[in-house]
Amino acid sequence: MAANKKLLVLPGDGIGPEVMWEVRRIIDWMDRRRMVSFDVSEDLVGGAAIDARGVPITEETLESAKQADAILFGSVGGPKWDKLGFDMRPEIAILSLRKQLDLFANLRPATVLDPLVDASTLKADVVRGLDIMIVRESTGGIYFGEPRGVETLPDGQQRGFDTETYTTSEIERVARVAFELARQRQNRLTSVEKANVMQSGLFWRQVVTALHQREFADVELSHMYADNCAMQLVRNPRQFDVIVTSNIFGDLLSDLASMLTGSLGMLPSATLGAPDATGRRRALYEPIHGSAPDIAGKGLANPLAQILSFAMLLRYSFGMAEDAALIERACTNVLASGLRTADIMATGTARVGTGVMGESILRELDKLAA
Ligand code: NAD
C-alpha cells in the first residue's frame, strides 16, 4: 500500500520522548517493510518548548498542526515547570491544540487484551474480551458554559454556579462521530445523559433520537441515564459497544471504563474535529497517561499506550485498519509471550524495559508480516 500522509509528532516531556521513540521505530519499520511513506515532522511542546523557546507551544507549531493530516502527541509536564503561572504551564500545549483545532470528540477505548485480563480489579469473567469505545464531547457543556462564577446574595451568603449548555449542532456533531464509529464496530450506540432530571439532558436525548431517525436508522440506538451507565459499566461492561455522552459525564465514565482494563500504560485515546470540505478530519492521538516524571529517563516506561495511539491514528485518520490491527496483534502477542514492563508485571512473567518491549514488538511485526 503506498500513501503519503502528513504526520506531526510531538513527544513532549518526561517519558513522552522515550515512548515516542518506539513509535518512530515502528514507522521506520513500516516505511521499510510495507512501502507506506509517511511525511513525518517532529516538534517541541510543553516543558521542552518552554526551555528552548520560552512558550509551551509556538504559533508555528500550531500552524503545522493545522496543516497535518494527524498529530501524535506524547505527554507534557513535570516538576521542573510546576511553579510557572497558569498561562505558561506545559499543559497549555495540549489545551491550545484542542482549542485551536476545535477537537470536540474525545475517543477513549477500553479494551482488555487477553494476556492482561488479570490486571483488572474486576473478575476476569466480567472483563474478558471487553472492547468499548467511549465518545466524550470535549469542548462544550458545563466545563465551558456561561454564566459561571461565585456571587454574593442579598442575605450575605455566597453562591457558586456553572451552566450545562449544549446547542443542537454541538450534540449532532459528536453524535455523528459516535454513530459512524458504531457502524465500523458492532453497530450499537448508547447515548448517555440525565434526561430524567436535566432539561439539557432531555434535549440531548431528543437531538440524538432525531439524528438517528434522519441519518443513522441502521444503527441500534439506546439511551441510558448516566448514573445507571456507571453502574452497568462495573456490573456488565461487555453490554456496551459505543457510548456517547457530554463532557462532564464522559470525563467520569471514561475514567471509570479505562480502569476496568487495569493499566494506565496501556491506554490510547484520540480527539477528533469536524471534517473539512475534502473530508479530512483534524485529529490528535495521545496516550491517557502523563509524563510520569517518577520513572522518566530510566527506560522503564511502558510504550504500549503510545504505540496503540499510533494504531488508532492509522485506523481513524489514514484509513489503514489492517495495519492498525497488525500492530495491535503484535502488542497482544508480545504480552502473551510473557514480556511485561514494570507497570503490568504479574507472577510468571518476565520484566523488560521500554527498549526491549519496543524491540520485541518489531520482531513480532516481522513474524506477522512474513
Ligand atoms: P502520570 O500518568 O504521568 O503518572 C501516574 C503514575 O503512572 C506514575 O506512577 C507513573 O510512573 C505511572 N505511569 C504513567 N504512564 C506510564 C507508562 N507509560 N509506563 C509505566 N508507568 C506509567 O500522571 P501524574 O503523575 O499525575 O502526572 C505527571 C505529569 O504529567 C504532570 O506534570 C501532569 O500535569 C502531566 N500530565 C500530562 C498529561 C498530558 O500530557 N496529556 C496527562 C496527564 C498528566
mmCIF file of C-alpha atoms and ligand atoms in Angstrom:
data_model
loop_
_atom_site.group_PDB
_atom_site.id
_atom_site.type_symbol
_atom_site.label_atom_id
_atom_site.label_comp_id
_atom_site.label_asym_id
_atom_site.label_seq_id
_atom_site.Cartn_x
_atom_site.Cartn_y
_atom_site.Cartn_z
ATOM 1 C CA MET A 1 0.000 0.000 0.000
ATOM 2 C CA ALA A 2 1.547 3.328 -0.960
ATOM 3 C CA ALA A 3 0.465 6.529 0.697
ATOM 4 C CA ASN A 4 1.708 9.936 1.580
ATOM 5 C CA LYS A 5 0.466 11.011 4.982
ATOM 6 C CA LYS A 6 1.476 14.165 6.780
ATOM 7 C CA LEU A 7 2.130 13.241 10.393
ATOM 8 C CA LEU A 8 3.176 15.689 13.120
ATOM 9 C CA VAL A 9 4.920 14.042 16.066
ATOM 10 C CA LEU A 10 5.031 15.955 19.380
ATOM 11 C CA PRO A 11 6.836 13.850 22.002
ATOM 12 C CA GLY A 12 6.778 16.427 24.853
ATOM 13 C CA ASP A 13 8.339 15.791 28.259
ATOM 14 C CA GLY A 14 9.274 13.076 30.717
ATOM 15 C CA ILE A 15 8.615 9.615 29.287
ATOM 16 C CA GLY A 16 6.975 11.213 26.193
ATOM 17 C CA PRO A 17 10.158 11.132 24.056
ATOM 18 C CA GLU A 18 11.057 7.632 25.335
ATOM 19 C CA VAL A 19 7.775 6.014 24.345
ATOM 20 C CA MET A 20 7.545 8.063 21.141
ATOM 21 C CA TRP A 21 10.935 6.716 20.080
ATOM 22 C CA GLU A 22 9.424 3.228 19.998
ATOM 23 C CA VAL A 23 6.684 4.511 17.671
ATOM 24 C CA ARG A 24 9.311 6.081 15.418
ATOM 25 C CA ARG A 25 10.923 2.643 15.119
ATOM 26 C CA ILE A 26 7.570 1.189 14.022
ATOM 27 C CA ILE A 27 7.129 3.995 11.483
ATOM 28 C CA ASP A 28 10.605 3.198 10.108
ATOM 29 C CA TRP A 29 9.677 -0.470 10.015
ATOM 30 C CA MET A 30 6.524 0.340 8.030
ATOM 31 C CA ASP A 31 8.497 2.567 5.674
ATOM 32 C CA ARG A 32 10.909 -0.288 5.041
ATOM 33 C CA ARG A 33 8.623 -3.291 5.030
ATOM 34 C CA ARG A 34 5.218 -2.184 3.884
ATOM 35 C CA MET A 35 6.102 0.585 1.460
ATOM 36 C CA VAL A 36 3.977 3.172 3.265
ATOM 37 C CA SER A 37 5.581 6.549 3.085
ATOM 38 C CA PHE A 38 4.776 8.906 5.936
ATOM 39 C CA ASP A 39 5.731 12.549 5.762
ATOM 40 C CA VAL A 40 6.831 12.864 9.402
ATOM 41 C CA SER A 41 7.882 16.052 11.142
ATOM 42 C CA GLU A 42 8.657 16.426 14.826
ATOM 43 C CA ASP A 43 8.434 19.453 17.104
ATOM 44 C CA LEU A 44 8.796 20.578 20.712
ATOM 45 C CA VAL A 45 5.839 21.077 23.048
ATOM 46 C CA GLY A 46 5.340 21.508 26.783
ATOM 47 C CA GLY A 47 8.298 21.953 29.099
ATOM 48 C CA ALA A 48 10.722 21.158 26.280
ATOM 49 C CA ALA A 49 9.308 24.093 24.263
ATOM 50 C CA ILE A 50 9.345 26.386 27.313
ATOM 51 C CA ASP A 51 13.043 25.624 27.853
ATOM 52 C CA ALA A 52 14.002 26.102 24.199
ATOM 53 C CA ARG A 53 11.592 28.843 23.086
ATOM 54 C CA GLY A 54 10.006 30.361 26.168
ATOM 55 C CA VAL A 55 6.437 29.195 25.450
ATOM 56 C CA PRO A 56 4.634 25.810 25.814
ATOM 57 C CA ILE A 57 3.749 25.793 22.118
ATOM 58 C CA THR A 58 4.695 28.264 19.387
ATOM 59 C CA GLU A 59 2.379 29.721 16.741
ATOM 60 C CA GLU A 60 4.481 27.892 14.120
ATOM 61 C CA THR A 61 3.850 24.554 15.827
ATOM 62 C CA LEU A 62 0.109 25.284 15.996
ATOM 63 C CA GLU A 63 0.203 26.140 12.288
ATOM 64 C CA SER A 64 1.987 22.858 11.426
ATOM 65 C CA ALA A 65 -0.655 21.065 13.498
ATOM 66 C CA LYS A 66 -3.377 22.654 11.379
ATOM 67 C CA GLN A 67 -1.623 21.532 8.206
ATOM 68 C CA ALA A 68 -1.014 17.960 9.388
ATOM 69 C CA ASP A 69 -3.261 15.038 8.474
ATOM 70 C CA ALA A 70 -2.833 13.716 12.018
ATOM 71 C CA ILE A 71 -0.953 14.572 15.202
ATOM 72 C CA LEU A 72 0.685 12.063 17.509
ATOM 73 C CA PHE A 73 1.166 13.628 20.932
ATOM 74 C CA GLY A 74 3.250 12.231 23.798
ATOM 75 C CA SER A 75 2.755 13.902 27.166
ATOM 76 C CA VAL A 76 3.747 17.176 28.768
ATOM 77 C CA GLY A 77 4.582 18.498 32.209
ATOM 78 C CA GLY A 78 6.825 17.775 35.154
ATOM 79 C CA PRO A 79 8.042 19.213 38.464
ATOM 80 C CA LYS A 80 10.564 21.477 36.718
ATOM 81 C CA TRP A 81 7.728 23.638 35.326
ATOM 82 C CA ASP A 82 5.191 23.279 38.161
ATOM 83 C CA LYS A 83 5.765 26.755 39.557
ATOM 84 C CA LEU A 84 5.131 28.664 36.331
ATOM 85 C CA GLY A 85 1.990 30.805 36.031
ATOM 86 C CA PHE A 86 -1.120 29.140 34.578
ATOM 87 C CA ASP A 87 -0.586 30.599 31.080
ATOM 88 C CA MET A 88 2.942 29.268 30.926
ATOM 89 C CA ARG A 89 2.302 25.738 32.115
ATOM 90 C CA PRO A 90 3.346 22.891 29.794
ATOM 91 C CA GLU A 91 -0.297 21.654 29.704
ATOM 92 C CA ILE A 92 -1.197 24.799 27.733
ATOM 93 C CA ALA A 93 0.317 22.998 24.727
ATOM 94 C CA ILE A 94 -2.366 20.321 24.644
ATOM 95 C CA LEU A 95 -5.161 22.697 25.639
ATOM 96 C CA SER A 96 -4.222 25.097 22.811
ATOM 97 C CA LEU A 97 -4.096 22.295 20.277
ATOM 98 C CA ARG A 98 -7.546 21.049 21.275
ATOM 99 C CA LYS A 99 -8.981 24.562 21.187
ATOM 100 C CA GLN A 100 -7.367 25.860 18.005
ATOM 101 C CA LEU A 101 -8.098 22.715 16.055
ATOM 102 C CA ASP A 102 -11.631 22.559 17.508
ATOM 103 C CA LEU A 103 -11.212 18.937 18.551
ATOM 104 C CA PHE A 104 -14.603 18.200 20.069
ATOM 105 C CA ALA A 105 -14.914 14.397 20.153
ATOM 106 C CA ASN A 106 -12.696 12.557 22.575
ATOM 107 C CA LEU A 107 -12.485 8.821 21.869
ATOM 108 C CA ARG A 108 -11.413 6.588 24.721
ATOM 109 C CA PRO A 109 -11.349 2.882 24.002
ATOM 110 C CA ALA A 110 -11.445 0.497 26.955
ATOM 111 C CA THR A 111 -10.142 -2.786 25.673
ATOM 112 C CA VAL A 112 -8.974 -5.728 27.713
ATOM 113 C CA LEU A 113 -6.277 -7.706 25.937
ATOM 114 C CA ASP A 114 -6.448 -11.383 26.840
ATOM 115 C CA PRO A 115 -2.960 -11.634 28.375
ATOM 116 C CA LEU A 116 -3.825 -8.758 30.760
ATOM 117 C CA VAL A 117 -7.229 -9.974 31.862
ATOM 118 C CA ASP A 118 -5.994 -10.415 35.444
ATOM 119 C CA ALA A 119 -4.725 -6.810 35.670
ATOM 120 C CA SER A 120 -8.302 -5.548 36.109
ATOM 121 C CA THR A 121 -9.703 -5.101 39.593
ATOM 122 C CA LEU A 122 -12.872 -6.765 38.286
ATOM 123 C CA LYS A 123 -13.215 -10.533 37.889
ATOM 124 C CA ALA A 124 -11.671 -11.921 34.695
ATOM 125 C CA ASP A 125 -15.061 -13.346 33.677
ATOM 126 C CA VAL A 126 -16.588 -9.853 33.695
ATOM 127 C CA VAL A 127 -13.915 -8.113 31.599
ATOM 128 C CA ARG A 128 -12.528 -10.833 29.306
ATOM 129 C CA GLY A 129 -12.843 -9.645 25.699
ATOM 130 C CA LEU A 130 -14.005 -6.177 26.747
ATOM 131 C CA ASP A 131 -13.994 -3.706 23.850
ATOM 132 C CA ILE A 132 -15.866 -0.446 24.480
ATOM 133 C CA MET A 133 -15.441 2.948 22.844
ATOM 134 C CA ILE A 134 -16.493 5.998 24.824
ATOM 135 C CA VAL A 135 -17.047 9.188 22.839
ATOM 136 C CA ARG A 136 -16.963 12.219 25.110
ATOM 137 C CA GLU A 137 -17.964 15.678 23.929
ATOM 138 C CA SER A 138 -14.907 17.690 24.919
ATOM 139 C CA THR A 139 -15.308 21.369 24.052
ATOM 140 C CA GLY A 140 -18.767 22.234 25.428
ATOM 141 C CA GLY A 141 -21.057 21.535 28.353
ATOM 142 C CA ILE A 142 -20.672 22.603 31.950
ATOM 143 C CA TYR A 143 -16.873 22.987 31.851
ATOM 144 C CA PHE A 144 -17.247 25.897 29.429
ATOM 145 C CA GLY A 145 -20.885 27.041 29.784
ATOM 146 C CA GLU A 146 -21.808 30.593 30.764
ATOM 147 C CA PRO A 147 -22.824 32.020 33.169
ATOM 148 C CA ARG A 148 -20.416 30.644 35.717
ATOM 149 C CA GLY A 149 -18.955 32.139 38.848
ATOM 150 C CA VAL A 150 -19.412 32.841 42.516
ATOM 151 C CA GLU A 151 -21.784 35.633 43.559
ATOM 152 C CA THR A 152 -22.801 37.214 46.827
ATOM 153 C CA LEU A 153 -26.507 37.018 47.597
ATOM 154 C CA PRO A 154 -28.591 39.751 49.319
ATOM 155 C CA ASP A 155 -28.525 37.775 52.574
ATOM 156 C CA GLY A 156 -24.703 37.870 52.538
ATOM 157 C CA GLN A 157 -24.015 34.217 51.749
ATOM 158 C CA GLN A 158 -22.304 33.230 48.541
ATOM 159 C CA ARG A 159 -23.487 31.075 45.654
ATOM 160 C CA GLY A 160 -21.285 29.177 43.178
ATOM 161 C CA PHE A 161 -22.705 28.165 39.793
ATOM 162 C CA ASP A 162 -21.855 26.636 36.419
ATOM 163 C CA THR A 163 -24.066 26.115 33.398
ATOM 164 C CA GLU A 164 -24.595 22.938 31.407
ATOM 165 C CA THR A 165 -25.341 24.065 27.862
ATOM 166 C CA TYR A 166 -25.481 22.300 24.509
ATOM 167 C CA THR A 167 -26.727 23.504 21.138
ATOM 168 C CA THR A 168 -28.303 21.258 18.516
ATOM 169 C CA SER A 169 -25.191 21.359 16.340
ATOM 170 C CA GLU A 170 -22.825 20.605 19.238
ATOM 171 C CA ILE A 171 -24.815 17.469 20.070
ATOM 172 C CA GLU A 172 -25.246 16.427 16.453
ATOM 173 C CA ARG A 173 -21.576 16.658 15.525
ATOM 174 C CA VAL A 174 -20.390 14.483 18.408
ATOM 175 C CA ALA A 175 -23.274 12.035 17.990
ATOM 176 C CA ARG A 176 -22.418 11.751 14.300
ATOM 177 C CA VAL A 177 -18.857 10.707 15.180
ATOM 178 C CA ALA A 178 -20.267 8.092 17.556
ATOM 179 C CA PHE A 179 -22.827 6.712 15.070
ATOM 180 C CA GLU A 180 -20.125 6.441 12.411
ATOM 181 C CA LEU A 181 -17.827 4.600 14.818
ATOM 182 C CA ALA A 182 -20.643 2.235 15.766
ATOM 183 C CA ARG A 183 -21.076 1.385 12.091
ATOM 184 C CA GLN A 184 -17.416 0.358 11.931
ATOM 185 C CA ARG A 185 -17.798 -1.787 15.066
ATOM 186 C CA GLN A 186 -20.836 -3.732 16.358
ATOM 187 C CA ASN A 187 -23.320 -1.138 15.145
ATOM 188 C CA ARG A 188 -24.650 -0.344 18.627
ATOM 189 C CA LEU A 189 -24.689 3.080 20.289
ATOM 190 C CA THR A 190 -25.716 4.011 23.838
ATOM 191 C CA SER A 191 -26.404 7.713 24.363
ATOM 192 C CA VAL A 192 -25.950 8.739 27.982
ATOM 193 C CA GLU A 193 -27.436 11.737 29.853
ATOM 194 C CA LYS A 194 -29.760 12.554 32.753
ATOM 195 C CA ALA A 195 -32.948 13.207 30.790
ATOM 196 C CA ASN A 196 -34.926 12.405 33.940
ATOM 197 C CA VAL A 197 -33.667 15.435 35.899
ATOM 198 C CA MET A 198 -31.924 17.812 33.479
ATOM 199 C CA GLN A 199 -33.503 19.918 30.714
ATOM 200 C CA SER A 200 -30.239 19.820 28.783
ATOM 201 C CA GLY A 201 -30.253 16.023 29.178
ATOM 202 C CA LEU A 202 -33.766 15.737 27.766
ATOM 203 C CA PHE A 203 -32.729 17.999 24.889
ATOM 204 C CA TRP A 204 -29.624 15.835 24.266
ATOM 205 C CA ARG A 205 -31.849 12.755 24.046
ATOM 206 C CA GLN A 206 -34.253 14.440 21.606
ATOM 207 C CA VAL A 207 -31.462 15.641 19.327
ATOM 208 C CA VAL A 208 -29.738 12.240 19.252
ATOM 209 C CA THR A 209 -33.064 10.496 18.576
ATOM 210 C CA ALA A 210 -33.901 12.846 15.691
ATOM 211 C CA LEU A 211 -30.427 12.455 14.155
ATOM 212 C CA HIS A 212 -30.738 8.681 14.459
ATOM 213 C CA GLN A 213 -34.035 8.701 12.568
ATOM 214 C CA ARG A 214 -32.704 11.058 9.907
ATOM 215 C CA GLU A 215 -29.264 9.630 9.184
ATOM 216 C CA PHE A 216 -28.438 6.513 11.179
ATOM 217 C CA ALA A 217 -31.577 4.364 11.399
ATOM 218 C CA ASP A 218 -29.448 1.288 10.629
ATOM 219 C CA VAL A 219 -27.531 1.694 13.929
ATOM 220 C CA GLU A 220 -29.063 0.205 17.075
ATOM 221 C CA LEU A 221 -29.543 3.157 19.445
ATOM 222 C CA SER A 222 -30.387 3.010 23.140
ATOM 223 C CA HIS A 223 -30.491 5.692 25.837
ATOM 224 C CA MET A 224 -29.259 5.373 29.394
ATOM 225 C CA TYR A 225 -29.093 7.632 32.444
ATOM 226 C CA ALA A 226 -25.527 8.452 33.431
ATOM 227 C CA ASP A 227 -25.805 7.029 36.953
ATOM 228 C CA ASN A 228 -27.138 3.744 35.608
ATOM 229 C CA CYS A 229 -24.359 3.718 33.000
ATOM 230 C CA ALA A 230 -21.719 3.965 35.747
ATOM 231 C CA MET A 231 -23.340 1.008 37.483
ATOM 232 C CA GLN A 232 -23.659 -1.040 34.288
ATOM 233 C CA LEU A 233 -20.016 -0.386 33.366
ATOM 234 C CA VAL A 234 -18.962 -2.163 36.540
ATOM 235 C CA ARG A 235 -21.731 -4.788 36.580
ATOM 236 C CA ASN A 236 -21.644 -5.913 32.959
ATOM 237 C CA PRO A 237 -19.342 -3.740 30.828
ATOM 238 C CA ARG A 238 -19.476 -6.020 27.790
ATOM 239 C CA GLN A 239 -23.080 -4.992 27.072
ATOM 240 C CA PHE A 240 -21.702 -1.766 25.515
ATOM 241 C CA ASP A 241 -20.238 -1.133 22.079
ATOM 242 C CA VAL A 242 -20.035 2.671 21.615
ATOM 243 C CA ILE A 243 -21.149 5.180 24.274
ATOM 244 C CA VAL A 244 -21.669 8.868 23.500
ATOM 245 C CA THR A 245 -22.051 11.446 26.223
ATOM 246 C CA SER A 246 -21.456 15.006 27.379
ATOM 247 C CA ASN A 247 -18.208 16.494 28.615
ATOM 248 C CA ILE A 248 -18.751 16.018 32.342
ATOM 249 C CA PHE A 249 -20.364 12.562 32.206
ATOM 250 C CA GLY A 250 -17.746 11.467 29.686
ATOM 251 C CA ASP A 251 -14.980 12.674 31.972
ATOM 252 C CA LEU A 252 -16.234 10.443 34.783
ATOM 253 C CA LEU A 253 -17.371 7.457 32.752
ATOM 254 C CA SER A 254 -14.270 7.235 30.566
ATOM 255 C CA ASP A 255 -12.001 7.242 33.612
ATOM 256 C CA LEU A 256 -14.127 4.557 35.173
ATOM 257 C CA ALA A 257 -14.110 2.473 31.987
ATOM 258 C CA SER A 258 -10.391 2.837 31.421
ATOM 259 C CA MET A 259 -9.671 1.476 34.868
ATOM 260 C CA LEU A 260 -11.627 -1.673 34.033
ATOM 261 C CA THR A 261 -8.610 -2.532 31.940
ATOM 262 C CA GLY A 262 -6.131 -2.227 34.801
ATOM 263 C CA SER A 263 -3.222 -0.183 33.476
ATOM 264 C CA LEU A 264 -2.550 3.411 32.569
ATOM 265 C CA GLY A 265 0.442 2.412 30.457
ATOM 266 C CA MET A 266 -1.851 0.555 28.026
ATOM 267 C CA LEU A 267 -4.488 3.154 27.194
ATOM 268 C CA PRO A 268 -4.606 5.171 23.954
ATOM 269 C CA SER A 269 -7.013 7.963 23.016
ATOM 270 C CA ALA A 270 -7.990 10.176 20.107
ATOM 271 C CA THR A 271 -9.598 13.594 19.824
ATOM 272 C CA LEU A 272 -11.307 14.423 16.560
ATOM 273 C CA GLY A 273 -12.578 17.609 14.931
ATOM 274 C CA ALA A 274 -15.087 18.174 12.157
ATOM 275 C CA PRO A 275 -14.324 17.017 8.605
ATOM 276 C CA ASP A 276 -13.319 19.796 6.187
ATOM 277 C CA ALA A 277 -14.596 20.181 2.609
ATOM 278 C CA THR A 278 -12.286 17.399 1.424
ATOM 279 C CA GLY A 279 -13.496 15.046 4.178
ATOM 280 C CA ARG A 280 -10.243 15.332 6.129
ATOM 281 C CA ARG A 281 -10.829 15.400 9.871
ATOM 282 C CA ARG A 282 -8.377 17.112 12.191
ATOM 283 C CA ALA A 283 -7.246 14.603 14.779
ATOM 284 C CA LEU A 284 -4.842 14.228 17.666
ATOM 285 C CA TYR A 285 -3.834 10.919 19.209
ATOM 286 C CA GLU A 286 -2.212 10.512 22.623
ATOM 287 C CA PRO A 287 -1.859 8.070 25.482
ATOM 288 C CA ILE A 288 -4.051 8.659 28.545
ATOM 289 C CA HIS A 289 -1.035 8.728 30.829
ATOM 290 C CA GLY A 290 1.052 11.805 31.658
ATOM 291 C CA SER A 291 4.787 12.371 31.534
ATOM 292 C CA ALA A 292 5.473 10.084 34.540
ATOM 293 C CA PRO A 293 8.386 12.131 35.959
ATOM 294 C CA ASP A 294 8.971 9.457 38.617
ATOM 295 C CA ILE A 295 10.230 6.975 36.009
ATOM 296 C CA ALA A 296 11.395 9.343 33.226
ATOM 297 C CA GLY A 297 14.882 8.712 31.861
ATOM 298 C CA LYS A 298 15.088 5.247 33.420
ATOM 299 C CA GLY A 299 13.983 3.182 30.445
ATOM 300 C CA LEU A 300 11.094 1.744 32.462
ATOM 301 C CA ALA A 301 8.073 3.269 30.725
ATOM 302 C CA ASN A 302 5.531 1.093 29.006
ATOM 303 C CA PRO A 303 5.457 2.208 25.340
ATOM 304 C CA LEU A 304 2.231 0.340 24.511
ATOM 305 C CA ALA A 305 -0.239 3.208 25.111
ATOM 306 C CA GLN A 306 1.764 5.388 22.717
ATOM 307 C CA ILE A 307 2.071 2.586 20.175
ATOM 308 C CA LEU A 308 -1.660 1.812 20.431
ATOM 309 C CA SER A 309 -2.394 5.540 19.970
ATOM 310 C CA PHE A 310 -0.455 5.325 16.720
ATOM 311 C CA ALA A 311 -2.549 2.285 15.729
ATOM 312 C CA MET A 312 -5.707 4.358 16.349
ATOM 313 C CA LEU A 313 -4.234 7.103 14.176
ATOM 314 C CA LEU A 314 -3.682 4.667 11.335
ATOM 315 C CA ARG A 315 -7.242 3.364 11.652
ATOM 316 C CA TYR A 316 -9.166 6.623 12.047
ATOM 317 C CA SER A 317 -7.063 9.213 10.184
ATOM 318 C CA PHE A 318 -5.303 7.223 7.483
ATOM 319 C CA GLY A 319 -7.898 4.513 6.801
ATOM 320 C CA MET A 320 -5.255 1.846 7.442
ATOM 321 C CA ALA A 321 -7.344 -0.573 9.515
ATOM 322 C CA GLU A 322 -5.292 -3.623 8.511
ATOM 323 C CA ASP A 323 -2.015 -2.033 9.546
ATOM 324 C CA ALA A 324 -3.595 -0.880 12.813
ATOM 325 C CA ALA A 325 -4.818 -4.399 13.505
ATOM 326 C CA LEU A 326 -1.345 -5.773 12.714
ATOM 327 C CA ILE A 327 0.263 -3.504 15.311
ATOM 328 C CA GLU A 328 -2.418 -4.338 17.890
ATOM 329 C CA ARG A 329 -1.899 -8.041 17.247
ATOM 330 C CA ALA A 330 1.865 -7.668 17.649
ATOM 331 C CA CYS A 331 1.314 -5.961 21.039
ATOM 332 C CA THR A 332 -1.053 -8.709 22.204
ATOM 333 C CA ASN A 333 1.306 -11.470 21.068
ATOM 334 C CA VAL A 334 4.291 -9.931 22.851
ATOM 335 C CA LEU A 335 2.273 -9.689 26.061
ATOM 336 C CA ALA A 336 1.065 -13.261 25.579
ATOM 337 C CA SER A 337 4.697 -14.362 25.298
ATOM 338 C CA GLY A 338 5.110 -13.203 28.906
ATOM 339 C CA LEU A 339 7.075 -9.966 28.497
ATOM 340 C CA ARG A 340 5.919 -7.090 30.702
ATOM 341 C CA THR A 341 7.075 -3.610 31.652
ATOM 342 C CA ALA A 342 7.076 -2.982 35.413
ATOM 343 C CA ASP A 343 3.624 -1.363 35.475
ATOM 344 C CA ILE A 344 1.888 -4.507 34.179
ATOM 345 C CA MET A 345 4.045 -7.183 35.832
ATOM 346 C CA ALA A 346 2.310 -10.336 37.025
ATOM 347 C CA THR A 347 3.643 -13.547 38.523
ATOM 348 C CA GLY A 348 5.224 -15.821 35.944
ATOM 349 C CA THR A 349 6.063 -13.001 33.526
ATOM 350 C CA ALA A 350 9.446 -11.502 32.614
ATOM 351 C CA ARG A 351 10.196 -7.856 33.321
ATOM 352 C CA VAL A 352 11.630 -5.783 30.474
ATOM 353 C CA GLY A 353 12.283 -2.074 29.867
ATOM 354 C CA THR A 354 10.940 0.301 27.218
ATOM 355 C CA GLY A 355 13.536 -0.584 24.564
ATOM 356 C CA VAL A 356 13.194 -4.367 24.836
ATOM 357 C CA MET A 357 9.393 -4.071 24.719
ATOM 358 C CA GLY A 358 9.651 -1.930 21.563
ATOM 359 C CA GLU A 359 12.215 -4.271 20.003
ATOM 360 C CA SER A 360 10.020 -7.306 20.759
ATOM 361 C CA ILE A 361 7.087 -5.668 19.011
ATOM 362 C CA LEU A 362 9.235 -5.034 15.938
ATOM 363 C CA ARG A 363 10.331 -8.678 15.905
ATOM 364 C CA GLU A 364 6.703 -9.763 16.237
ATOM 365 C CA LEU A 365 5.747 -7.461 13.351
ATOM 366 C CA ASP A 366 8.465 -9.117 11.286
ATOM 367 C CA LYS A 367 6.918 -12.512 12.026
ATOM 368 C CA LEU A 368 3.340 -11.430 11.358
ATOM 369 C CA ALA A 369 4.233 -9.686 8.098
ATOM 370 C CA ALA A 370 6.456 -12.535 6.840
HETATM 371 P P1 NAD B 1 1.129 10.141 35.085
HETATM 372 O O1 NAD B 1 0.169 9.478 34.177
HETATM 373 O O2 NAD B 1 2.273 10.815 34.454
HETATM 374 O O3 NAD B 1 1.693 9.059 36.123
HETATM 375 C C1 NAD B 1 0.873 8.375 37.067
HETATM 376 C C2 NAD B 1 1.598 7.077 37.512
HETATM 377 O O4 NAD B 1 1.518 6.116 36.447
HETATM 378 C C3 NAD B 1 3.074 7.273 37.795
HETATM 379 O O5 NAD B 1 3.457 6.440 38.857
HETATM 380 C C4 NAD B 1 3.761 6.833 36.526
HETATM 381 O O6 NAD B 1 5.076 6.342 36.708
HETATM 382 C C5 NAD B 1 2.831 5.745 36.019
HETATM 383 N N1 NAD B 1 2.835 5.686 34.550
HETATM 384 C C6 NAD B 1 2.249 6.580 33.703
HETATM 385 N N2 NAD B 1 2.475 6.223 32.432
HETATM 386 C C7 NAD B 1 3.221 5.104 32.470
HETATM 387 C C8 NAD B 1 3.790 4.264 31.472
HETATM 388 N N3 NAD B 1 3.643 4.508 30.151
HETATM 389 N N4 NAD B 1 4.522 3.204 31.863
HETATM 390 C C9 NAD B 1 4.681 2.917 33.175
HETATM 391 N N5 NAD B 1 4.161 3.673 34.171
HETATM 392 C C10 NAD B 1 3.444 4.758 33.820
HETATM 393 O O7 NAD B 1 0.268 11.168 35.957
HETATM 394 P P2 NAD B 1 0.779 12.227 37.049
HETATM 395 O O8 NAD B 1 1.890 11.637 37.851
HETATM 396 O O9 NAD B 1 -0.452 12.668 37.729
HETATM 397 O O10 NAD B 1 1.321 13.460 36.206
HETATM 398 C C11 NAD B 1 2.694 13.659 35.873
HETATM 399 C C12 NAD B 1 2.835 14.858 34.946
HETATM 400 O O11 NAD B 1 2.164 14.578 33.721
HETATM 401 C C13 NAD B 1 2.193 16.132 35.499
HETATM 402 O O12 NAD B 1 3.001 17.217 35.162
HETATM 403 C C14 NAD B 1 0.859 16.184 34.770
HETATM 404 O O13 NAD B 1 0.379 17.503 34.665
HETATM 405 C C15 NAD B 1 1.238 15.616 33.439
HETATM 406 N N6 NAD B 1 0.099 15.048 32.667
HETATM 407 C C16 NAD B 1 0.114 15.303 31.339
HETATM 408 C C17 NAD B 1 -0.886 14.764 30.541
HETATM 409 C C18 NAD B 1 -0.839 15.056 29.057
HETATM 410 O O14 NAD B 1 0.204 15.453 28.564
HETATM 411 N N7 NAD B 1 -1.917 14.884 28.322
HETATM 412 C C19 NAD B 1 -1.864 13.939 31.086
HETATM 413 C C20 NAD B 1 -1.813 13.661 32.464
HETATM 414 C C21 NAD B 1 -0.815 14.223 33.245
#
